[in-house]
C-alpha cells in the first residue's frame, strides 16, 4: 500500500499526558513453550489473569511505570531485550500540544517503548499461527481458517496440499520489530498525524472500501480511497503485518524472509527494508530513510527482543 498523503512531521511525546483509554487483550495462547527463531525469541506462554489497569495522567507517571518494569530510556538505549507487556487503545489530544516542548530524543524514546510491545504481541500471535500451519493435519479446520486469512484459499471447501502448506508458511511469519518501529514512526509522523489520532492508523494503509479516512488532498484518478482505520494501535500493527504477509506488492519481502530463515540467518529490519520499494511512491528514497532511522536510533537490537511473562498492563488516562 502507498503511504498516505497527509503526513504531519512534528515529533510526538506520544506519552505526554498520554490519555489513553482501554486496551485490547491479546488472544490467549494455546501453546506454552518458548520458541527460538532466527529473528526473535517469542514467548508464547499464556499470560496469567486479566490485565492490570494503570491510570497515566502525566509524563512523570509514565516514567515511574516504566521504571517499575525496568523499562527506562537508559535500558532501552542499552539494548534491553526483555520488554513488559504494555498496550493502549488510542492517543488523544493532549500530547499534540505538549510534545512541542519535549526534547526530540525523549519523544522518540516514548514512541518506541510504547509501540515495541504491540509489535511483539502481534508477532507472538503469528508464531502461534505458524505452529498450527506446521503441525496441523491438512484437513484441519484451524489450518483452513489461517489459509483463508492469509488468502491462500478462497473458501473452506478448498483442499490444502503439502505444497500449499509450505506456501502458507512463507506468508505466516513475523516481521522484524525494528522495521515495524521505523515504518510506524515514518508513516504516522511519530503518532502525530490526524490518521493516527482519529483512526489508530500508524502505517498509512489504504482502504478502498469507502470506510477509510479521506486525505485532505485526494487524487480522484486513484479512486475512492482513504486511509484504513483500526480499533486500536494493536489492531493497526496486526493489519500492517497481514498486509505485508499477503499483498502481492511485497512478494520480495516474503521471499527474502524465507531465504533468511532457511539459511538460519537473522531476519532483520535492515535487510527486509530493501524490499519495500512499493510501499511508498518515494521508492528507494523511502527505503534509504527507513534504514537510516533503524541505524540512527539503534533499533537493530529490538529484532531479538521478547515479552516478559508479566500480566498485560492496561494503560488508561486521566482527564483531558
Tab-separated table of C-alpha atoms in Angstrom:
chain	number	residue	atom	x	y	z
A	1	UNK	CA	0.000	0.000	0.000
A	2	UNK	CA	1.189	3.530	-0.613
A	3	UNK	CA	1.665	5.859	2.274
A	4	UNK	CA	-0.968	8.387	2.998
A	5	UNK	CA	-0.721	11.852	1.578
A	6	UNK	CA	-1.311	13.797	4.752
A	7	UNK	CA	1.802	13.397	6.900
A	8	UNK	CA	2.406	15.550	9.913
A	9	UNK	CA	6.110	15.693	10.552
A	10	UNK	CA	6.272	17.085	14.058
A	11	UNK	CA	7.545	14.692	16.665
A	12	UNK	CA	5.451	13.047	19.338
A	13	UNK	CA	5.828	12.647	23.007
A	14	UNK	CA	3.266	10.001	22.494
A	15	UNK	CA	3.303	9.634	26.180
A	16	UNK	CA	2.998	13.184	27.379
A	17	UNK	CA	-0.190	13.415	29.233
A	18	UNK	CA	-0.877	10.301	27.235
A	19	UNK	CA	-4.606	9.997	27.530
A	20	UNK	CA	-5.144	6.513	26.509
A	21	UNK	CA	-8.154	4.513	27.348
A	22	UNK	CA	-8.930	0.848	27.175
A	23	UNK	CA	-6.826	-1.992	25.966
A	24	UNK	CA	-7.125	-4.807	23.526
A	25	UNK	CA	-6.250	-8.010	25.339
A	26	UNK	CA	-4.368	-10.417	23.076
A	27	UNK	CA	-5.941	-13.779	22.386
A	28	UNK	CA	-4.870	-16.302	24.983
A	29	UNK	CA	-2.266	-18.621	23.514
A	30	UNK	CA	-2.677	-22.367	23.486
A	31	UNK	CA	0.996	-23.205	23.113
A	32	UNK	CA	3.289	-22.960	26.095
A	33	UNK	CA	6.984	-23.335	25.192
A	34	UNK	CA	9.422	-20.634	24.196
A	35	UNK	CA	10.448	-20.821	20.557
A	36	UNK	CA	13.822	-19.560	19.402
A	37	UNK	CA	13.536	-18.272	15.869
A	38	UNK	CA	16.348	-16.859	13.754
A	39	UNK	CA	14.883	-13.378	14.207
A	40	UNK	CA	13.466	-13.190	17.709
A	41	UNK	CA	12.735	-15.030	20.901
A	42	UNK	CA	8.990	-15.240	21.125
A	43	UNK	CA	7.454	-16.104	24.461
A	44	UNK	CA	4.164	-17.879	23.866
A	45	UNK	CA	3.488	-18.835	27.445
A	46	UNK	CA	-0.065	-17.899	28.478
A	47	UNK	CA	-0.279	-14.637	30.383
A	48	UNK	CA	-1.940	-15.226	33.729
A	49	UNK	CA	-5.128	-13.455	34.843
A	50	UNK	CA	-6.569	-10.286	33.405
A	51	UNK	CA	-4.798	-7.026	32.605
A	52	UNK	CA	-3.543	-4.625	35.242
A	53	UNK	CA	-5.197	-1.242	34.763
A	54	UNK	CA	-2.933	1.737	35.343
A	55	UNK	CA	-4.089	5.342	35.028
A	56	UNK	CA	-1.489	7.608	33.448
A	57	UNK	CA	-2.031	11.362	33.636
A	58	UNK	CA	1.476	12.726	33.116
A	59	UNK	CA	4.887	12.016	31.704
A	60	UNK	CA	6.234	11.597	35.218
A	61	UNK	CA	3.688	8.872	35.966
A	62	UNK	CA	4.552	7.044	32.760
A	63	UNK	CA	8.246	7.335	33.602
A	64	UNK	CA	7.556	5.833	37.005
A	65	UNK	CA	5.629	2.952	35.445
A	66	UNK	CA	8.428	2.242	33.005
A	67	UNK	CA	10.967	2.340	35.840
A	68	UNK	CA	8.907	-0.161	37.815
A	69	UNK	CA	9.305	-2.642	34.966
A	70	UNK	CA	12.965	-1.764	34.312
A	71	UNK	CA	11.920	-0.145	31.037
A	72	UNK	CA	13.647	3.220	31.329
A	73	UNK	CA	15.030	5.238	28.443
A	74	UNK	CA	18.502	4.173	29.600
A	75	UNK	CA	17.623	0.477	29.486
A	76	UNK	CA	16.177	0.966	26.010
A	77	UNK	CA	19.319	2.714	24.805
A	78	UNK	CA	21.399	-0.090	26.315
A	79	UNK	CA	19.535	-2.691	24.270
A	80	UNK	CA	17.132	-4.172	26.814
A	81	UNK	CA	15.607	-7.286	25.246
A	82	UNK	CA	13.003	-8.378	27.805
A	83	UNK	CA	10.124	-5.934	27.419
A	84	UNK	CA	6.982	-5.564	29.558
A	85	UNK	CA	3.555	-6.289	28.113
A	86	UNK	CA	2.052	-2.832	27.672
A	87	UNK	CA	-0.776	-1.817	25.417
A	88	UNK	CA	-3.144	1.106	24.964
A	89	UNK	CA	-6.247	1.765	22.911
A	90	UNK	CA	-5.707	5.225	21.486
A	91	UNK	CA	-3.985	8.554	21.879
A	92	UNK	CA	-5.897	11.750	22.392
A	93	UNK	CA	-5.372	15.467	22.002
A	94	UNK	CA	-3.161	16.451	24.947
A	95	UNK	CA	0.107	15.035	23.653
A	96	UNK	CA	-0.106	17.013	20.405
A	97	UNK	CA	0.253	20.373	22.142
A	98	UNK	CA	2.596	19.179	24.907
A	99	UNK	CA	5.006	17.291	22.646
A	100	UNK	CA	6.326	20.531	21.164
A	101	UNK	CA	8.100	21.258	24.430
A	102	UNK	CA	9.916	17.941	24.710
A	103	UNK	CA	13.438	17.112	23.526
A	104	UNK	CA	13.412	15.102	20.312
A	105	UNK	CA	15.131	12.099	21.875
A	106	UNK	CA	12.572	11.983	24.682
A	107	UNK	CA	9.711	11.965	22.202
A	108	UNK	CA	11.256	9.181	20.189
A	109	UNK	CA	12.041	7.129	23.271
A	110	UNK	CA	8.444	7.110	24.461
A	111	UNK	CA	7.119	6.350	20.991
A	112	UNK	CA	9.417	3.378	20.511
A	113	UNK	CA	8.855	1.993	24.012
A	114	UNK	CA	5.083	2.160	23.674
A	115	UNK	CA	4.948	0.649	20.194
A	116	UNK	CA	7.527	-2.125	20.650
A	117	UNK	CA	5.386	-4.328	22.953
A	118	UNK	CA	2.481	-4.133	20.491
A	119	UNK	CA	4.737	-5.327	17.691
A	120	UNK	CA	5.995	-8.230	19.794
A	121	UNK	CA	2.415	-9.167	20.723
A	122	UNK	CA	1.445	-9.255	17.055
A	123	UNK	CA	4.483	-11.425	16.323
A	124	UNK	CA	3.525	-13.790	19.139
A	125	UNK	CA	0.139	-14.302	17.520
A	126	UNK	CA	1.809	-15.007	14.183
A	127	UNK	CA	4.115	-17.575	15.795
A	128	UNK	CA	1.076	-19.387	17.201
A	129	UNK	CA	-0.492	-19.429	13.754
A	130	UNK	CA	2.778	-20.647	12.280
A	131	UNK	CA	2.894	-23.565	14.706
A	132	UNK	CA	-0.609	-24.540	13.609
A	133	UNK	CA	0.423	-24.365	9.960
A	134	UNK	CA	3.465	-26.531	10.660
A	135	UNK	CA	1.804	-29.282	12.660
A	136	UNK	CA	-1.940	-29.492	11.993
A	137	UNK	CA	-3.324	-32.087	9.554
A	138	UNK	CA	-4.015	-30.732	6.086
A	139	UNK	CA	-7.761	-31.051	6.658
A	140	UNK	CA	-7.651	-29.210	9.990
A	141	UNK	CA	-10.398	-26.549	10.314
A	142	UNK	CA	-7.952	-24.262	12.101
A	143	UNK	CA	-5.412	-24.638	9.298
A	144	UNK	CA	-8.058	-23.737	6.735
A	145	UNK	CA	-9.074	-20.723	8.807
A	146	UNK	CA	-5.498	-19.454	8.697
A	147	UNK	CA	-5.250	-20.227	4.973
A	148	UNK	CA	-8.345	-18.097	4.394
A	149	UNK	CA	-6.970	-15.256	6.479
A	150	UNK	CA	-3.714	-15.245	4.531
A	151	UNK	CA	-5.534	-15.509	1.187
A	152	UNK	CA	-4.121	-18.880	0.231
A	153	UNK	CA	-7.591	-20.310	-0.405
A	154	UNK	CA	-10.911	-18.647	-1.222
A	155	UNK	CA	-13.230	-20.824	0.862
A	156	UNK	CA	-13.094	-23.645	3.394
A	157	UNK	CA	-14.037	-26.203	0.756
A	158	UNK	CA	-10.699	-25.725	-0.989
A	159	UNK	CA	-8.225	-28.543	-0.416
A	160	UNK	CA	-4.811	-27.779	1.083
A	161	UNK	CA	-1.831	-29.743	-0.223
A	162	UNK	CA	1.646	-30.234	1.209
A	163	UNK	CA	2.998	-27.729	-1.304
A	164	UNK	CA	0.359	-25.222	-0.254
A	165	UNK	CA	1.373	-25.682	3.370
A	166	UNK	CA	4.880	-24.503	2.515
A	167	UNK	CA	3.464	-21.541	0.607
A	168	UNK	CA	1.422	-20.669	3.675
A	169	UNK	CA	4.493	-20.889	5.911
A	170	UNK	CA	6.149	-18.279	3.709
A	171	UNK	CA	3.219	-15.961	4.443
A	172	UNK	CA	2.663	-16.734	8.128
A	173	UNK	CA	5.859	-15.343	9.568
A	174	UNK	CA	6.936	-12.497	11.780
A	175	UNK	CA	8.096	-9.012	10.805
A	176	UNK	CA	11.269	-7.566	12.338
A	177	UNK	CA	10.331	-5.151	15.138
A	178	UNK	CA	12.990	-2.673	14.001
A	179	UNK	CA	11.306	-2.407	10.609
A	180	UNK	CA	7.824	-2.045	12.100
A	181	UNK	CA	9.022	0.653	14.512
A	182	UNK	CA	10.704	2.619	11.730
A	183	UNK	CA	7.649	2.402	9.483
A	184	UNK	CA	5.274	3.356	12.296
A	185	UNK	CA	7.364	6.443	13.032
A	186	UNK	CA	7.669	7.354	9.354
A	187	UNK	CA	4.064	6.734	8.369
A	188	UNK	CA	2.436	8.387	11.392
A	189	UNK	CA	4.858	11.244	11.997
A	190	UNK	CA	5.701	9.686	15.360
A	191	UNK	CA	1.988	9.340	16.007
A	192	UNK	CA	1.145	12.984	15.322
A	193	UNK	CA	-0.796	12.534	12.078
A	194	UNK	CA	-4.533	13.037	12.186
A	195	UNK	CA	-4.915	9.494	10.875
A	196	UNK	CA	-3.105	8.121	13.940
A	197	UNK	CA	-5.251	10.232	16.231
A	198	UNK	CA	-8.596	9.672	14.502
A	199	UNK	CA	-8.231	6.071	13.422
A	200	UNK	CA	-5.211	4.471	15.122
A	201	UNK	CA	-3.548	4.382	11.705
A	202	UNK	CA	0.190	4.077	12.274
A	203	UNK	CA	1.202	2.568	8.921
A	204	UNK	CA	-0.653	4.557	6.255
A	205	UNK	CA	-2.535	1.620	4.768
A	206	UNK	CA	-5.009	2.496	2.038
A	207	UNK	CA	-8.647	1.479	2.124
A	208	UNK	CA	-10.840	1.357	-0.986
A	209	UNK	CA	-13.985	0.189	0.806
A	210	UNK	CA	-15.310	3.691	1.277
A	211	UNK	CA	-14.812	3.485	5.047
A	212	UNK	CA	-11.317	4.942	5.141
A	213	UNK	CA	-10.293	8.379	6.385
A	214	UNK	CA	-10.141	10.782	3.463
A	215	UNK	CA	-6.903	12.678	2.787
A	216	UNK	CA	-7.366	16.427	2.500
A	217	UNK	CA	-5.730	16.345	-0.921
A	218	UNK	CA	-7.317	13.297	-2.512
A	219	UNK	CA	-6.472	12.384	-6.114
A	220	UNK	CA	-9.642	11.422	-7.937
A	221	UNK	CA	-7.722	9.419	-10.537
A	222	UNK	CA	-6.842	6.864	-7.867
A	223	UNK	CA	-10.462	6.134	-6.996
A	224	UNK	CA	-12.438	6.236	-3.777
A	225	UNK	CA	-9.576	5.618	-1.413
A	226	UNK	CA	-8.865	6.555	2.168
A	227	UNK	CA	-6.524	5.606	4.977
A	228	UNK	CA	-7.627	2.479	6.828
A	229	UNK	CA	-8.851	2.972	10.389
A	230	UNK	CA	-8.398	0.486	13.240
A	231	UNK	CA	-9.999	-0.162	16.615
A	232	UNK	CA	-6.687	0.105	18.454
A	233	UNK	CA	-2.967	0.585	17.836
A	234	UNK	CA	-2.506	-3.180	18.288
A	235	UNK	CA	-5.059	-3.793	15.538
A	236	UNK	CA	-3.130	-1.363	13.345
A	237	UNK	CA	0.078	-3.336	13.896
A	238	UNK	CA	-1.722	-6.593	13.096
A	239	UNK	CA	-3.228	-5.073	9.956
A	240	UNK	CA	0.181	-3.852	8.827
A	241	UNK	CA	1.700	-7.300	9.289
A	242	UNK	CA	-1.147	-9.029	7.467
A	243	UNK	CA	-0.727	-6.551	4.627
A	244	UNK	CA	2.985	-7.303	4.233
A	245	UNK	CA	2.299	-11.024	4.561
A	246	UNK	CA	-0.420	-11.201	1.897
A	247	UNK	CA	-0.169	-8.337	-0.591
A	248	UNK	CA	1.447	-9.210	-3.912
A	249	UNK	CA	3.387	-5.947	-3.774
A	250	UNK	CA	5.537	-7.453	-1.021
A	251	UNK	CA	6.413	-10.811	-2.572
A	252	UNK	CA	10.082	-9.837	-2.482
A	253	UNK	CA	9.923	-9.327	1.270
A	254	UNK	CA	8.408	-12.757	1.853
A	255	UNK	CA	10.883	-14.439	-0.483
A	256	UNK	CA	13.887	-12.851	1.222
A	257	UNK	CA	12.497	-13.645	4.670
A	258	UNK	CA	12.003	-17.308	3.751
A	259	UNK	CA	15.542	-17.441	2.370
A	260	UNK	CA	16.998	-15.936	5.539
A	261	UNK	CA	15.032	-18.363	7.691
A	262	UNK	CA	16.147	-21.337	5.581
A	263	UNK	CA	19.764	-20.236	5.990
A	264	UNK	CA	19.256	-19.711	9.744
A	265	UNK	CA	20.187	-16.059	9.413
A	266	UNK	CA	18.696	-13.154	11.317
A	267	UNK	CA	15.515	-11.783	9.786
A	268	UNK	CA	16.492	-8.170	10.227
A	269	UNK	CA	14.733	-4.919	9.534
A	270	UNK	CA	17.728	-3.543	7.666
A	271	UNK	CA	17.595	-6.446	5.226
A	272	UNK	CA	13.838	-6.553	4.674
A	273	UNK	CA	13.598	-2.776	4.320
A	274	UNK	CA	15.343	-3.157	0.978
A	275	UNK	CA	12.294	-4.935	-0.458
A	276	UNK	CA	9.777	-2.165	0.296
A	277	UNK	CA	10.188	-0.041	-2.828
A	278	UNK	CA	6.446	-0.415	-3.482
A	279	UNK	CA	5.309	0.663	-0.011
A	280	UNK	CA	5.764	4.326	-0.859
A	281	UNK	CA	5.818	6.435	-4.000
A	282	UNK	CA	9.257	7.587	-2.839
A	283	UNK	CA	10.710	4.188	-3.760
A	284	UNK	CA	14.418	3.906	-2.995
A	285	UNK	CA	14.396	7.153	-1.020
A	286	UNK	CA	11.806	5.589	1.292
A	287	UNK	CA	13.996	2.504	1.764
A	288	UNK	CA	17.026	4.659	2.498
A	289	UNK	CA	15.027	6.642	5.054
A	290	UNK	CA	13.894	3.506	6.878
A	291	UNK	CA	17.412	2.124	7.045
A	292	UNK	CA	18.765	5.427	8.288
A	293	UNK	CA	16.102	5.546	11.002
A	294	UNK	CA	16.925	2.000	12.122
A	295	UNK	CA	20.654	2.713	12.228
A	296	UNK	CA	20.476	6.171	13.792
A	297	UNK	CA	18.092	5.048	16.534
A	298	UNK	CA	19.937	1.739	17.011
A	299	UNK	CA	16.775	-0.302	16.600
A	300	UNK	CA	18.513	-3.482	15.452
A	301	UNK	CA	18.542	-4.907	18.986
A	302	UNK	CA	14.743	-4.941	19.088
A	303	UNK	CA	14.768	-7.715	16.476
A	304	UNK	CA	15.945	-10.027	19.276
A	305	UNK	CA	13.614	-8.684	21.967
A	306	UNK	CA	10.808	-10.648	23.601
A	307	UNK	CA	7.962	-10.039	26.026
A	308	UNK	CA	8.117	-10.717	29.746
A	309	UNK	CA	5.645	-13.071	31.414
A	310	UNK	CA	4.064	-10.250	33.407
A	311	UNK	CA	0.330	-9.636	33.199
A	312	UNK	CA	-0.786	-7.279	30.498
A	313	UNK	CA	-0.533	-3.649	31.597
A	314	UNK	CA	-3.650	-1.765	30.552
A	315	UNK	CA	-2.910	1.957	30.333
A	316	UNK	CA	-5.772	4.348	30.939
A	317	UNK	CA	-5.653	8.127	31.024
A	318	UNK	CA	-6.624	10.969	33.270
A	319	UNK	CA	-8.849	13.853	32.271
A	320	UNK	CA	-8.286	15.720	29.026
